[in-house]
Coordinates of C-alpha atoms in Angstrom, one line a residue:
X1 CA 14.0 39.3 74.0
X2 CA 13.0 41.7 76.8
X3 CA 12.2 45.4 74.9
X4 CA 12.9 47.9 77.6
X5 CA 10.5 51.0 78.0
X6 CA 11.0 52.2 81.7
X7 CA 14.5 54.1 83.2
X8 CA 15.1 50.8 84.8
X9 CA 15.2 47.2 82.7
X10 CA 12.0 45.6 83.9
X11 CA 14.4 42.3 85.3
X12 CA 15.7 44.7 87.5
X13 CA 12.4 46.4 88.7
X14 CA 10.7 43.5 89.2
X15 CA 13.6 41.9 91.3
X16 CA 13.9 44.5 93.4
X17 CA 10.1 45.4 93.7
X18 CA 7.7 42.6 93.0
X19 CA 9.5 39.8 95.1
X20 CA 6.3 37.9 94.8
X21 CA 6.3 37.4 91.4
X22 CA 9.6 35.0 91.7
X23 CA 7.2 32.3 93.1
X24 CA 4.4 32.7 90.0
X25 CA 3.2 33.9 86.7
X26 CA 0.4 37.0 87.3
X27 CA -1.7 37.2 84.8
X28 CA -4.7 39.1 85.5
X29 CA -3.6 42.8 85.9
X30 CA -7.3 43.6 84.4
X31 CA -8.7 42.4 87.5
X32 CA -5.9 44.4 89.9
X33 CA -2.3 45.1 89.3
X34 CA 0.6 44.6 91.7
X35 CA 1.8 47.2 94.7
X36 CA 5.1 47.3 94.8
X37 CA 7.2 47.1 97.6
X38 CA 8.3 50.6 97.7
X39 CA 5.0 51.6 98.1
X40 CA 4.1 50.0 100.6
X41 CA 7.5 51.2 102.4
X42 CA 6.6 54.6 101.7
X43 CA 2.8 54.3 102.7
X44 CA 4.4 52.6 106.1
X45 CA 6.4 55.3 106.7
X46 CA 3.9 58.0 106.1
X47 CA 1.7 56.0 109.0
X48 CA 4.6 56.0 111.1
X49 CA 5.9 59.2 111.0
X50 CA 2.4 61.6 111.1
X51 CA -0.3 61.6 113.4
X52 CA -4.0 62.0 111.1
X53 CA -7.0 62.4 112.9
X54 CA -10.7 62.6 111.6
X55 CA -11.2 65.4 108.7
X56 CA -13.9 66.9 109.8
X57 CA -12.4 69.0 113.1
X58 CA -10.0 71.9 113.4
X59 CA -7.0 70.1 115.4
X60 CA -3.4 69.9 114.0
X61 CA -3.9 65.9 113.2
X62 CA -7.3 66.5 111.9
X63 CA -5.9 69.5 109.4
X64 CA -2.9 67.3 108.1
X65 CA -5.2 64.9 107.3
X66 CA -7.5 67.3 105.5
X67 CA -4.3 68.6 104.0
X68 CA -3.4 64.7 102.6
X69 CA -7.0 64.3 101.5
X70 CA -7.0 67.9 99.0
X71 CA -4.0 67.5 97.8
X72 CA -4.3 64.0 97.1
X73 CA -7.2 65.3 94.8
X74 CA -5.9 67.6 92.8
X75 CA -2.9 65.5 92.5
X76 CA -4.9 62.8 91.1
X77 CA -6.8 65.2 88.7
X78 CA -3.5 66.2 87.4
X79 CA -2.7 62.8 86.6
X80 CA -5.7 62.4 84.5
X81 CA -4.7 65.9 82.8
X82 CA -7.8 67.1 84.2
X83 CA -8.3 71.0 85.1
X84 CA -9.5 71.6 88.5
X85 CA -11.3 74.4 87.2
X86 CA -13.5 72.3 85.0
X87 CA -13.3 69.3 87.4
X88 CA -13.7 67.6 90.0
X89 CA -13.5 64.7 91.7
X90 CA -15.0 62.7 94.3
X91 CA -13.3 59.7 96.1
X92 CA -15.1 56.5 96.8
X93 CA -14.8 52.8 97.3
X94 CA -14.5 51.9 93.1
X95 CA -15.4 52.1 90.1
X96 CA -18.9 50.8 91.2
X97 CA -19.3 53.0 94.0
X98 CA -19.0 56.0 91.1
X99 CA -21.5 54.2 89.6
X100 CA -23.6 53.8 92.3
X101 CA -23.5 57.6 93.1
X102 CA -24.5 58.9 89.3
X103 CA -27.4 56.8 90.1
X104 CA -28.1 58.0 93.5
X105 CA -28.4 61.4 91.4
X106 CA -30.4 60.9 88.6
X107 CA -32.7 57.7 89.8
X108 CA -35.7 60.1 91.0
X109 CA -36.0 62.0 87.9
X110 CA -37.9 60.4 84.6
X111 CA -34.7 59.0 83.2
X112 CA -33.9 57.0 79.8
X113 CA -30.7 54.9 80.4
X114 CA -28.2 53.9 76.9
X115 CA -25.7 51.7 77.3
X116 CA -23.7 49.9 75.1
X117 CA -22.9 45.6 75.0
X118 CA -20.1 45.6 76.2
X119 CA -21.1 46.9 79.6
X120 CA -19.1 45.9 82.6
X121 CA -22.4 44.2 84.6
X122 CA -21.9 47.7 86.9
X123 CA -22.7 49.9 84.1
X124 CA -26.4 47.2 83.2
X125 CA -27.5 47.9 86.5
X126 CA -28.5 51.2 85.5
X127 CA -31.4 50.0 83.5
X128 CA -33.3 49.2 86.7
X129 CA -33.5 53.2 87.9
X130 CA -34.8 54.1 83.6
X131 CA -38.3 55.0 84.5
X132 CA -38.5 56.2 80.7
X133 CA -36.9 52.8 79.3
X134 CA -33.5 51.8 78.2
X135 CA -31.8 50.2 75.0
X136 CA -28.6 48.3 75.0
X137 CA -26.5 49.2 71.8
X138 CA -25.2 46.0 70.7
X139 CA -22.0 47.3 68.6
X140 CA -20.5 50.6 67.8
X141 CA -22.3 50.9 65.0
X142 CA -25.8 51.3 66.4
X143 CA -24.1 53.8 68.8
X144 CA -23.1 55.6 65.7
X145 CA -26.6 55.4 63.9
X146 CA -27.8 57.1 67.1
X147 CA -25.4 59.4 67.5
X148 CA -26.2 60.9 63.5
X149 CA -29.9 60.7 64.1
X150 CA -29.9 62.6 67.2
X151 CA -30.0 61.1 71.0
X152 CA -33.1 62.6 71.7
X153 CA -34.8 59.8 69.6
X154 CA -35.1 56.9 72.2
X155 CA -36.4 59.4 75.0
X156 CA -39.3 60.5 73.0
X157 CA -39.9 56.7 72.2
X158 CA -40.3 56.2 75.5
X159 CA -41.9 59.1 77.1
X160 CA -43.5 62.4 76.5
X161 CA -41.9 64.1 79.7
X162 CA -40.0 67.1 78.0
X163 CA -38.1 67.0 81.2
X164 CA -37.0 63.2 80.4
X165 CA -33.1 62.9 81.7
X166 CA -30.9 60.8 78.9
X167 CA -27.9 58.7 80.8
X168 CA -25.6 57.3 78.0
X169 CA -23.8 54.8 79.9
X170 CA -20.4 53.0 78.1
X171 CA -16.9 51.0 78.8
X172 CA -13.7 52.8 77.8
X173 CA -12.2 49.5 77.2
X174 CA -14.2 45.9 77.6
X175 CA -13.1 44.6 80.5
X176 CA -13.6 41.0 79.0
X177 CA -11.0 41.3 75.8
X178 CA -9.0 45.2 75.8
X179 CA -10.7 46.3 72.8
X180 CA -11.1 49.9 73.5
X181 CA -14.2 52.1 72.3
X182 CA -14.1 55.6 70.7
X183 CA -14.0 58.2 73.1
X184 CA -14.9 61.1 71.0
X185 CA -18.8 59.6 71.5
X186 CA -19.1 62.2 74.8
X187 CA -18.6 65.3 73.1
X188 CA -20.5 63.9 69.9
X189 CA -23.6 63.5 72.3
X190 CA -23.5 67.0 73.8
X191 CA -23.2 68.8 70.8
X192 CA -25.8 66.7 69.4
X193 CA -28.1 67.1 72.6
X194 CA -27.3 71.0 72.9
X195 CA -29.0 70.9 69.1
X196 CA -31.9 68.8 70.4
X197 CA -32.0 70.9 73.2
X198 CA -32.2 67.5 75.4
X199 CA -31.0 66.9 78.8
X200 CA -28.4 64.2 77.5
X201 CA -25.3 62.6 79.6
X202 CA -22.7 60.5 79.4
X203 CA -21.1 58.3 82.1
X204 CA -18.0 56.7 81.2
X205 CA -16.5 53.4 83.0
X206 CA -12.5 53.7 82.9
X207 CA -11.8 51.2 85.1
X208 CA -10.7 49.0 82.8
X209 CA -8.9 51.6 80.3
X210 CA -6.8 53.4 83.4
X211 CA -5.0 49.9 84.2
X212 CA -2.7 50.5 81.4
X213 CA -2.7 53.5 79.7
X214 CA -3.3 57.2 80.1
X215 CA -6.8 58.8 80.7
X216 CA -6.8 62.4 79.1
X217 CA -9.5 64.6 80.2
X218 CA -7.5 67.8 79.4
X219 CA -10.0 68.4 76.5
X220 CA -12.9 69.4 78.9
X221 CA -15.1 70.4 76.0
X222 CA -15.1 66.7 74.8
X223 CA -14.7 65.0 77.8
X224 CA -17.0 62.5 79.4
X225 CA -19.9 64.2 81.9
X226 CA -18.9 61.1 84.6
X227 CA -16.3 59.2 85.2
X228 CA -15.6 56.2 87.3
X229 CA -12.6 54.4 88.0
X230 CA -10.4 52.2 90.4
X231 CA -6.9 53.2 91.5
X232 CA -6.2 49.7 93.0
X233 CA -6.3 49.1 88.9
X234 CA -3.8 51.3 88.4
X235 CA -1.6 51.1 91.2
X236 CA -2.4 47.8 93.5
X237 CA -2.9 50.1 96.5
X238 CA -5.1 51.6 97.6
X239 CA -8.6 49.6 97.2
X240 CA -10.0 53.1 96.8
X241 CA -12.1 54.3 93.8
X242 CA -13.0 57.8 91.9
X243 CA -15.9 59.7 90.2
X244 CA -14.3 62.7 88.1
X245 CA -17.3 64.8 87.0
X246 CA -17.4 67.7 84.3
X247 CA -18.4 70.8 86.9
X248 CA -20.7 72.0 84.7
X249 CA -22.8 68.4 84.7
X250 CA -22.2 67.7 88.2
X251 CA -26.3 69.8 89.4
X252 CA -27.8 66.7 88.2
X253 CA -25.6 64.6 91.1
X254 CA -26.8 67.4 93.8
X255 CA -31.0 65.7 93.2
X256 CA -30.4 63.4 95.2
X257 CA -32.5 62.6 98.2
X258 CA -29.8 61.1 100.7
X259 CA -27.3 63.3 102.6
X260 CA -25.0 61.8 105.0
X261 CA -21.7 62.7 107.3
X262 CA -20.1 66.4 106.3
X263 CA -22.6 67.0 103.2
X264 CA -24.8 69.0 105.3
X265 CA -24.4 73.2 107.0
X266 CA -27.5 72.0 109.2
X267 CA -30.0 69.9 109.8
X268 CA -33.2 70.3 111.8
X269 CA -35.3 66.9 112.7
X270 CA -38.2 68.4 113.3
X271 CA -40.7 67.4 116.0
X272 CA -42.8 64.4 114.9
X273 CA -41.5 65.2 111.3
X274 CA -42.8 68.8 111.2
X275 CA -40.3 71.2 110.0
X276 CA -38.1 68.9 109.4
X277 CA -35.2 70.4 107.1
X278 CA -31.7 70.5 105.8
X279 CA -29.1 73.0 104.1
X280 CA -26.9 70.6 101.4
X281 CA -23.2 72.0 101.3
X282 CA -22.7 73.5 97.9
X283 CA -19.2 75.1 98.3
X284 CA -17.7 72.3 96.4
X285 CA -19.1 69.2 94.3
X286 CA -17.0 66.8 96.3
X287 CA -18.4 68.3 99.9
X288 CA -21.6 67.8 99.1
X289 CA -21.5 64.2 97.7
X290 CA -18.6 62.5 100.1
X291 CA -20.3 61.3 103.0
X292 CA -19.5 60.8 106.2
X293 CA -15.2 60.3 107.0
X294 CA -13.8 59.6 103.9
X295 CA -10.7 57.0 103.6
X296 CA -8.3 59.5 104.6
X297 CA -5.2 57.1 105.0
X298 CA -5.8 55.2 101.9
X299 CA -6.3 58.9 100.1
X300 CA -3.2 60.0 101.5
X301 CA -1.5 57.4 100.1
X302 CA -2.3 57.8 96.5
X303 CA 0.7 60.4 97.2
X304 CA 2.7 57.4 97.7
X305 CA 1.4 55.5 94.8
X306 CA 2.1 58.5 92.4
X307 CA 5.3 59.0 93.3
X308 CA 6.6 55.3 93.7
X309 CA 5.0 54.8 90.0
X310 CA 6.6 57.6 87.9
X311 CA 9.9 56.6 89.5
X312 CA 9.6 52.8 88.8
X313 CA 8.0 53.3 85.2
X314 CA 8.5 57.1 84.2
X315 CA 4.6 57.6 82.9
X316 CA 1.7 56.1 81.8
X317 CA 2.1 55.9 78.0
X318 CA 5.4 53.7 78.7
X319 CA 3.2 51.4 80.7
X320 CA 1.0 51.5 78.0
X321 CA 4.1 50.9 75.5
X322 CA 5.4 48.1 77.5
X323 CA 2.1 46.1 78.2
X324 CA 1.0 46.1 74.8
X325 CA 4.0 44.7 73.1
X326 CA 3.9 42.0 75.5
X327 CA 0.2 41.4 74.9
X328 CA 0.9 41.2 71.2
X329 CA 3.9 38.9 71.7
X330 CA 1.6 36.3 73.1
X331 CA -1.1 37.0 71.3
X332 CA 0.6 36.5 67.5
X333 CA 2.1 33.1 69.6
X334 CA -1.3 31.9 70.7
X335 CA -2.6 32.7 67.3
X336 CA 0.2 30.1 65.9
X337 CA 0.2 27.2 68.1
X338 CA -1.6 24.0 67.0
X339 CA -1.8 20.3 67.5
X340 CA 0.4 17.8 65.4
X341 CA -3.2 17.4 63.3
X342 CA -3.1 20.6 62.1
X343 CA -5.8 21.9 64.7
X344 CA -5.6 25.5 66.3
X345 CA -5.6 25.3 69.8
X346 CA -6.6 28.7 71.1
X347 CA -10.0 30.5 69.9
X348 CA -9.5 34.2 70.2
X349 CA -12.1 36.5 71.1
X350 CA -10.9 39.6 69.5
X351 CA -12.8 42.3 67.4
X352 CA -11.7 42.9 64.1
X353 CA -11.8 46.6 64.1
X354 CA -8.7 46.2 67.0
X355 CA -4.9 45.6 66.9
X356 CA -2.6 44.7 69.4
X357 CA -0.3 47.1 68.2
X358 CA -2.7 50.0 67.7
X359 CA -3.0 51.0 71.7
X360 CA -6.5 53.3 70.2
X361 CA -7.7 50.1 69.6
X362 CA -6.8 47.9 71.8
X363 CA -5.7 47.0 75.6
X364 CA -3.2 44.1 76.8
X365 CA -6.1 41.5 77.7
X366 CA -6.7 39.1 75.8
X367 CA -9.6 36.9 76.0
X368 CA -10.0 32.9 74.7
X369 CA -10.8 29.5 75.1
X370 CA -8.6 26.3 74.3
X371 CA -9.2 23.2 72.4
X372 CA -7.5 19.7 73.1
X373 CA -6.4 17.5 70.2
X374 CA -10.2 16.9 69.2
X375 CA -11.2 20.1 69.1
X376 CA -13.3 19.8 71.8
X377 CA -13.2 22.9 74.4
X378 CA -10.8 22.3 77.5
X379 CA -13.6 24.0 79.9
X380 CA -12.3 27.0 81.7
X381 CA -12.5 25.5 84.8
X382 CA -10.0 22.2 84.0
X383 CA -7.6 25.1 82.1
X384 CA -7.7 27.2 85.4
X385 CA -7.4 24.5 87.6
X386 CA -3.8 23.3 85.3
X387 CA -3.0 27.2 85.2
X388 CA -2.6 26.8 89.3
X389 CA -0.9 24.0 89.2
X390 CA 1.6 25.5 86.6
X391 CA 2.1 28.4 89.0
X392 CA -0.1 30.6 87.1
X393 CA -3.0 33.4 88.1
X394 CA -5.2 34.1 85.5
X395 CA -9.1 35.0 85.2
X396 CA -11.8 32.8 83.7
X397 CA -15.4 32.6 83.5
X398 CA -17.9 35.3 82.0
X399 CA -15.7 38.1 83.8
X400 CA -18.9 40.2 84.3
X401 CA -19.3 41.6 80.6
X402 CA -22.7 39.6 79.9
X403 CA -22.5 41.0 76.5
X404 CA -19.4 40.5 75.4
X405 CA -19.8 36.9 76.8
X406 CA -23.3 36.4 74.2
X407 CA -21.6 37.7 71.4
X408 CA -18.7 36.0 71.3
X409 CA -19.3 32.6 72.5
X410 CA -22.8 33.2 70.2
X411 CA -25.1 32.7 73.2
X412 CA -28.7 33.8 72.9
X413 CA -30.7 35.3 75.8
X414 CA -33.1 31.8 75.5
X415 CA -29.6 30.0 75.5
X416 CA -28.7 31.4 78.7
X417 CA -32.7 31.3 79.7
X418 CA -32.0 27.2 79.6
X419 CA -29.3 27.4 81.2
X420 CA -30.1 29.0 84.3
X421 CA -33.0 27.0 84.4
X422 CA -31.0 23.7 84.2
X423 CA -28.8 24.9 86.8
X424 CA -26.0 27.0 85.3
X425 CA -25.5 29.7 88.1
X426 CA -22.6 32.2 88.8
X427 CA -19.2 30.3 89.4
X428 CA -20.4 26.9 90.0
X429 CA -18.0 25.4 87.5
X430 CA -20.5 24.2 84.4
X431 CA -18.0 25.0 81.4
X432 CA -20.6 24.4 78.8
X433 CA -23.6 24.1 77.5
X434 CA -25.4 22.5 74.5
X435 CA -21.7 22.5 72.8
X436 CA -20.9 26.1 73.8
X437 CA -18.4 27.0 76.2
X438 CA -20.0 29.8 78.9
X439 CA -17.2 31.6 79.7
X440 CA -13.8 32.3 78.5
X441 CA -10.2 32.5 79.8
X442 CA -8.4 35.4 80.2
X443 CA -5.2 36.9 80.7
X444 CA -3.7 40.2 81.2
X445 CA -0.6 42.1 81.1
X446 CA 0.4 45.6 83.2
X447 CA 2.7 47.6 84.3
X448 CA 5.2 44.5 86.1
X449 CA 4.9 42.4 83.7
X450 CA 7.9 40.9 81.1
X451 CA 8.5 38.5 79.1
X452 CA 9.2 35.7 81.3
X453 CA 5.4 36.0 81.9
X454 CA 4.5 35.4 78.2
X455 CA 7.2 32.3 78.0
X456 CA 5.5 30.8 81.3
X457 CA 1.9 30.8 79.5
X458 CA 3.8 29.7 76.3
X459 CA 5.1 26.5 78.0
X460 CA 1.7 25.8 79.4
X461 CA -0.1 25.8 76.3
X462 CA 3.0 23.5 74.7
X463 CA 2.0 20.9 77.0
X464 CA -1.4 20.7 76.1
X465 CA -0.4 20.2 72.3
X466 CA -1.6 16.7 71.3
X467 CA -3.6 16.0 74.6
X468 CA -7.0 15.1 75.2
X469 CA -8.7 16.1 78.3
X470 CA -11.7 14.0 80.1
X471 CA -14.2 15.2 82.6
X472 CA -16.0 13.1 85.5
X473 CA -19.9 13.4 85.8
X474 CA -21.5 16.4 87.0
X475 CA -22.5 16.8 90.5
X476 CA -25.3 18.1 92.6
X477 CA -23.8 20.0 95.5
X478 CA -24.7 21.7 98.8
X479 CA -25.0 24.9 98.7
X480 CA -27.5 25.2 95.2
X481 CA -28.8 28.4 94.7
X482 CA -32.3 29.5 94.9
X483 CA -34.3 28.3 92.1
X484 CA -31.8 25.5 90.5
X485 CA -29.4 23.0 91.0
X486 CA -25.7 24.6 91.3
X487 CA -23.4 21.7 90.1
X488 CA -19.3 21.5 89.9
X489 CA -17.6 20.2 86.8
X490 CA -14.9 18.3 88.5
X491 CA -11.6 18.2 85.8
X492 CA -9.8 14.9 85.2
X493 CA -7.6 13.7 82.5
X494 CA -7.0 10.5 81.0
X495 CA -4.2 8.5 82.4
X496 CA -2.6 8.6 79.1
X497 CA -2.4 12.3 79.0
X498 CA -2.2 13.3 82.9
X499 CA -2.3 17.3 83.2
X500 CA -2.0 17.4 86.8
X501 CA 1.4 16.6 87.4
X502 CA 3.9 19.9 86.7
X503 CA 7.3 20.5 87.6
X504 CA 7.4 24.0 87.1
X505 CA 9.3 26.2 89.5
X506 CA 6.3 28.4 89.9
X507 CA 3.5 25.0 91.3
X508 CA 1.3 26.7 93.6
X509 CA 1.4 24.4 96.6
X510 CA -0.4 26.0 98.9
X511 CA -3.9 25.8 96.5
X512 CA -3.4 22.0 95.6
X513 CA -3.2 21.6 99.1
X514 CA -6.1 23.4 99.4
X515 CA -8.0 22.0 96.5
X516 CA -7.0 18.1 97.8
X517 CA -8.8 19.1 101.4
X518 CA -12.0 20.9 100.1
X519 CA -12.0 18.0 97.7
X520 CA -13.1 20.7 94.7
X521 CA -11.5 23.3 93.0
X522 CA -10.4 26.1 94.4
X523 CA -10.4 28.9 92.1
X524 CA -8.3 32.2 92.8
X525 CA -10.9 34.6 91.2
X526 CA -14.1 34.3 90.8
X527 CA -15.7 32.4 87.5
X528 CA -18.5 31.9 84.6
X529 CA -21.1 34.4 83.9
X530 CA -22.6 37.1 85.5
X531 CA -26.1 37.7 84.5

C-alpha cells in the first residue's frame, strides 16, 4: 500500500509527470534523479519567450541574463537555508568541479589533507595536492579520536611548517550504501582548531545527501567551511553543480594562481614577461572564482526546477519522508527473502549504527549482492544484465567509494594489488576475485519513486529463488588497458534455470538489441571499482 506524503498521490504525479517511467523500473536516483516534464515545459518556455545574451556586457539581453544568473543564487542559497550574509555560492559543472576548485585554492600552500573511508573517489583525489601528508580515517570513530585529541596532531606529524593548511575532507552520506555521517564534525573541528590556533578546514561532499533530503546550513557557526554538490541530483535538470562556501573561509580559495574570464579589473601582459600583472576581482567570492561565461541558461533554470519541485512534492523533508519508507519497505523484504533451502539470498551492506527509518542515519540506497541457490554470488554483472532485461535501471560495480567497497566486501589493498595485476580494471566486467565479489549492486529510491518500483525489484528477486546461475570462460578482449589484460565475464545460465527470458511489461528492448549486436553486455551505467 502506497503511503502518500506529497499534495498530490504519487500515482497521479508520476502519471502526469514522469511518462517514462511507465516503460521501466528507475532505480538509481543516487546516480541522478528524474526531470519532470513540467520542467522541462517551463525551462522551454523561459527559452522561448526571453532573449539572454552573454553576462558580462551592459545590453538589455545581457542584464536579464545577469538578472536570471543572481537571483538564481540566492534562490538556491535559500533553499539550502543558507544566509547570504554568511554565504556564498559559486556555480560550476558538479560536485567534482567544487572539488576541483577548493583544490585549485589551497594546492600551493603546505597542506595536510584528512579524509574519511568512505570518500566518494572525488574527495581521495585530494591526497595528491597534501605536500604535508594525508591520512584516510577508516570509521567514524577514528574521526572522533581525532576530533578529542585535537586536529592539529597529524599536521605536526607531518611537517614543522607553522603555516601548514589542514583540509578535512568527508561524504555527508556514502554514496555506495545512504548511511549518513555526523555533521556536527565541521563546527567540532573549528572550535577545536580555533583552540589549537591551527589553520584547519572542512570540505563537505553533499552530493549524495542533497538527492533526498534537506541540507541546512542555516547554523553558519557550525556549518561546513565548503560545500559541493549537484543539482541534477536533486532535480534531473540542470547538469550544473555548486560550491557554497562559509564567507569567512572563502581567502583561502582567493590563493590561487589561475584567473580566467570576468575574475579579473585588469590585466597587463607585460612585454617579454616584464611587468606583467593583474588586479583579481574581490567585490564578491563568486566574481572572483567563476571564470569565464558561466552556464547562464542552465542557471536560469534552477528557477524552473525550484518552482516545478515544491509544487509537485511540497518540500524536501517530504521527499525525504517518502523515499525512505520506500527504501525500508524493500529493504526489511530483501532482508526476508530466501531459497527453499533456507539460504538468504541478498547480503546487505549496511552499517550497524544506521536505520532505514532513522533519516539522521540513513539515506534510501541501499547497497548488496545476491546469492543463487548455492550460495555462490550472482556476479553483478549477470544480475545487471537480468535487471535490463526485466525492465530495470539500477547501478552496480564499486560505484566510486573505494573504501566503502574494501570494507565491506573485506578486500585488502594487496587483494586489490592482485587484482589489478591479473587484469581486474575499471568496468571490464570481472565480478570476482579469489571468492570475493568486487563490486556490489545498488539501488536507489527519490523523489518519483513508489511502490510499484519496490514490487518490480520484488518480483525480480522471486525469480531467482531456487536458481542456479553459470558463467562461460573469461575472455581476453580488444581494447585491454595499459598494463593488464581487461577481460569480460560473459553471463549465461543453465538451460535448466534460463534467466534471460522475461515477460515483464517493463523488458528493455532496445538494450537486448543492443547487447545481441555488440555481442557483450551493454551496461546502462558504468561498473566495478574505481581505484
Amino acid at each position: 500500500m502506497e503511503h502518500e506524503f506529497y499534495p498530490t498521490p504519487i500515482s497521479q504525479i508520476r502519471k502526469k509527470e514522469y511518462p517514462l517511467l511507465n516503460q521501466t523500473t528507475y532505480l538509481d536516483h543516487a546516480g541522478t534523479t528524474i526531470y519532470s516534464r513540467s520542467l522541462m515545459n517551463e525551462f522551454s518556455n523561459l527559452m522561448k519567450e526571453n532573449l539572454l545574451g552573454n553576462p558580462h556586457s551592459k545590453s538589455p539581453s545581457s542584464s536579464l541574463a545577469t538578472h536570471y544568473v543572481e537571483t538564481a543564487r540566492h534562490r538556491m542559497l535559500r533553499f539550502f537555508r543558507a544566509d547570504p550574509e554568511h554565504f556564498d555560492l559559486i556555480f560550476v559543472a558538479n560536485a567534482t568541479a567544487a572539488i576541483k576548485m577548493v583544490a585549485e585554492g589551497v594546492r600551493d600552500e603546505p597542506l595536510w589533507v584528512g579524509y574519511h573511508g568512505d570518500a566518494h573517489t572525488s574527495l581521495v583525489g585530494l591526497r595528491q595536492l597534501a605536500s604535508a601528508g594525508s591520512r584516510c580515517f577508516m570509521n567514524d570513530t577514528e574521526v572522533e579520536q581525532w576530533l578529542s585529541q585535537g586536529p592539529e596532531l597529524p599536521m605536526q606529524e607531518k611537517s614543522k611548517n607553522a603555516q601548514t593548511m589542514g583540509l578535512f575532507a568527508y561524504p555527508g552520506q556514502s554514496n555506495m550504501n545512504g548511511r549518513r555521517l555526523p555533521l556536527d564534525w565541521p563546527g567540532r573541528l573549528r572550535r577545536a582548531a580555533a583552540r589549537s590556533n591551527s589553520q584547519m578546514y572542512t570540505l563537505f561532499d553533499a552530493a549524495a545527501l542533497v538527492s533526498s533530503t534537506q541540507l541546512d546550513l542555516s547554523d553558519h557557526v557550525n556549518a561546513p567551511d565548503f560545500t559541493a554538490l549537484s543539482f541534477y541530483k536533486i532535480f534531473g535538470f540542470p547538469d550544473l553543480g555548486a560550491l557554497i562556501v562559509r564567507k569567512e573561509s572563502g581567502h583561502v580559495l582567493l590563493k590561487r594562481s589561475y584567473f580566467g574570464g570576468g575574475t579579473v579589473e585588469m590585466v597587463i601582459n607585460g612585454k617579454g614577461g616584464v611587468d606583467a600583472w593583474h588586479a583579481t576581482r574581490h567585490s564578491s567570492l563568486h566574481e572572483a572564482l567563476e571564470d569565464g561565461t558561466g552556464a547562464f541558461h542552465s542557471i536560469a533554470s534552477l528557477h524552473c526546477a525550484v518552482d516545478v519541485q515544491e509544487r509537485l512534492f511540497g518540500s524536501m523533508t517530504q521527499v525525504s519522508q517518502h523515499a525512505n519508507h520506500l527504501a525500508s519497505v524493500l529493504y526489511d523484504q530483501m532482508c526476508a527473502i530466501t531459497h527453499s533451502n533456507g539460504r538468504s539470498m541478498c547480503v546487505m551492506y549496511n552499517s550497524r549504527t544506521a536505520n532505514y527509518r532513522d533519516r539522521k542515519t540513513q539515506g534510501p540506497t541501499i547497497a548488496f549482492n545476491v546469492r543463487d541457490v548455492r550460495g555462490r554470488f550472482i556476479g553483478k554483472t549477470s544480475f545487471e544484465h537480468i535487471s535490463i532485461k526485466h525492465g530495470i535501471q539500477l547501478r552496480t560495480g564499486g560505484v566510486c567509494n573505494p573504501g566503502g567497497i574494501a570494507q565491506y566486501l573485506d578486500l585488502t589493498a594487496e587483494d586489490m594489488r592482485r587484482g589489478f595485476a591479473a587484469g581486474l580494471r575499471c568496468g571490464n566486467g570481472i565480478d570476482e576475485m579469489e571468492g570475493k565479489p568486487t563490486g556490489i549492486v545498488r539501488v536507489s529510491f527519490g523523489a518519483m519513486s513508489s511502490m510499484r518500483d519496490v514490487e518490480s525489484f520484488m518480483n525480480l528477486l522471486k525469480i531467482l529463488v531456487d536458481k542456479e546461475a553459470s558463467w562461460g570462460p573469461l575472455q581476453v578482449t580488444e581494447d585491454a588497458s595499459e598494463g593488464g589484460h581487461a577481460t569480460e565475464m560473459t553471463p549465461q545460465m543453465s538451460e535448466k534455470h534460463d534467466l534471460g527470458s522475461s515477460n515483464s511489461s517493463h523488458s528493455q528492448t532496445n538494450f537486448t538489441k543492443q547487447k545481441r549486436k555488440s555481442g557483450r553486455i551493454q551496461a546502462t551505467f558504468r561498473r566495478l571499482m574505481c581505484f
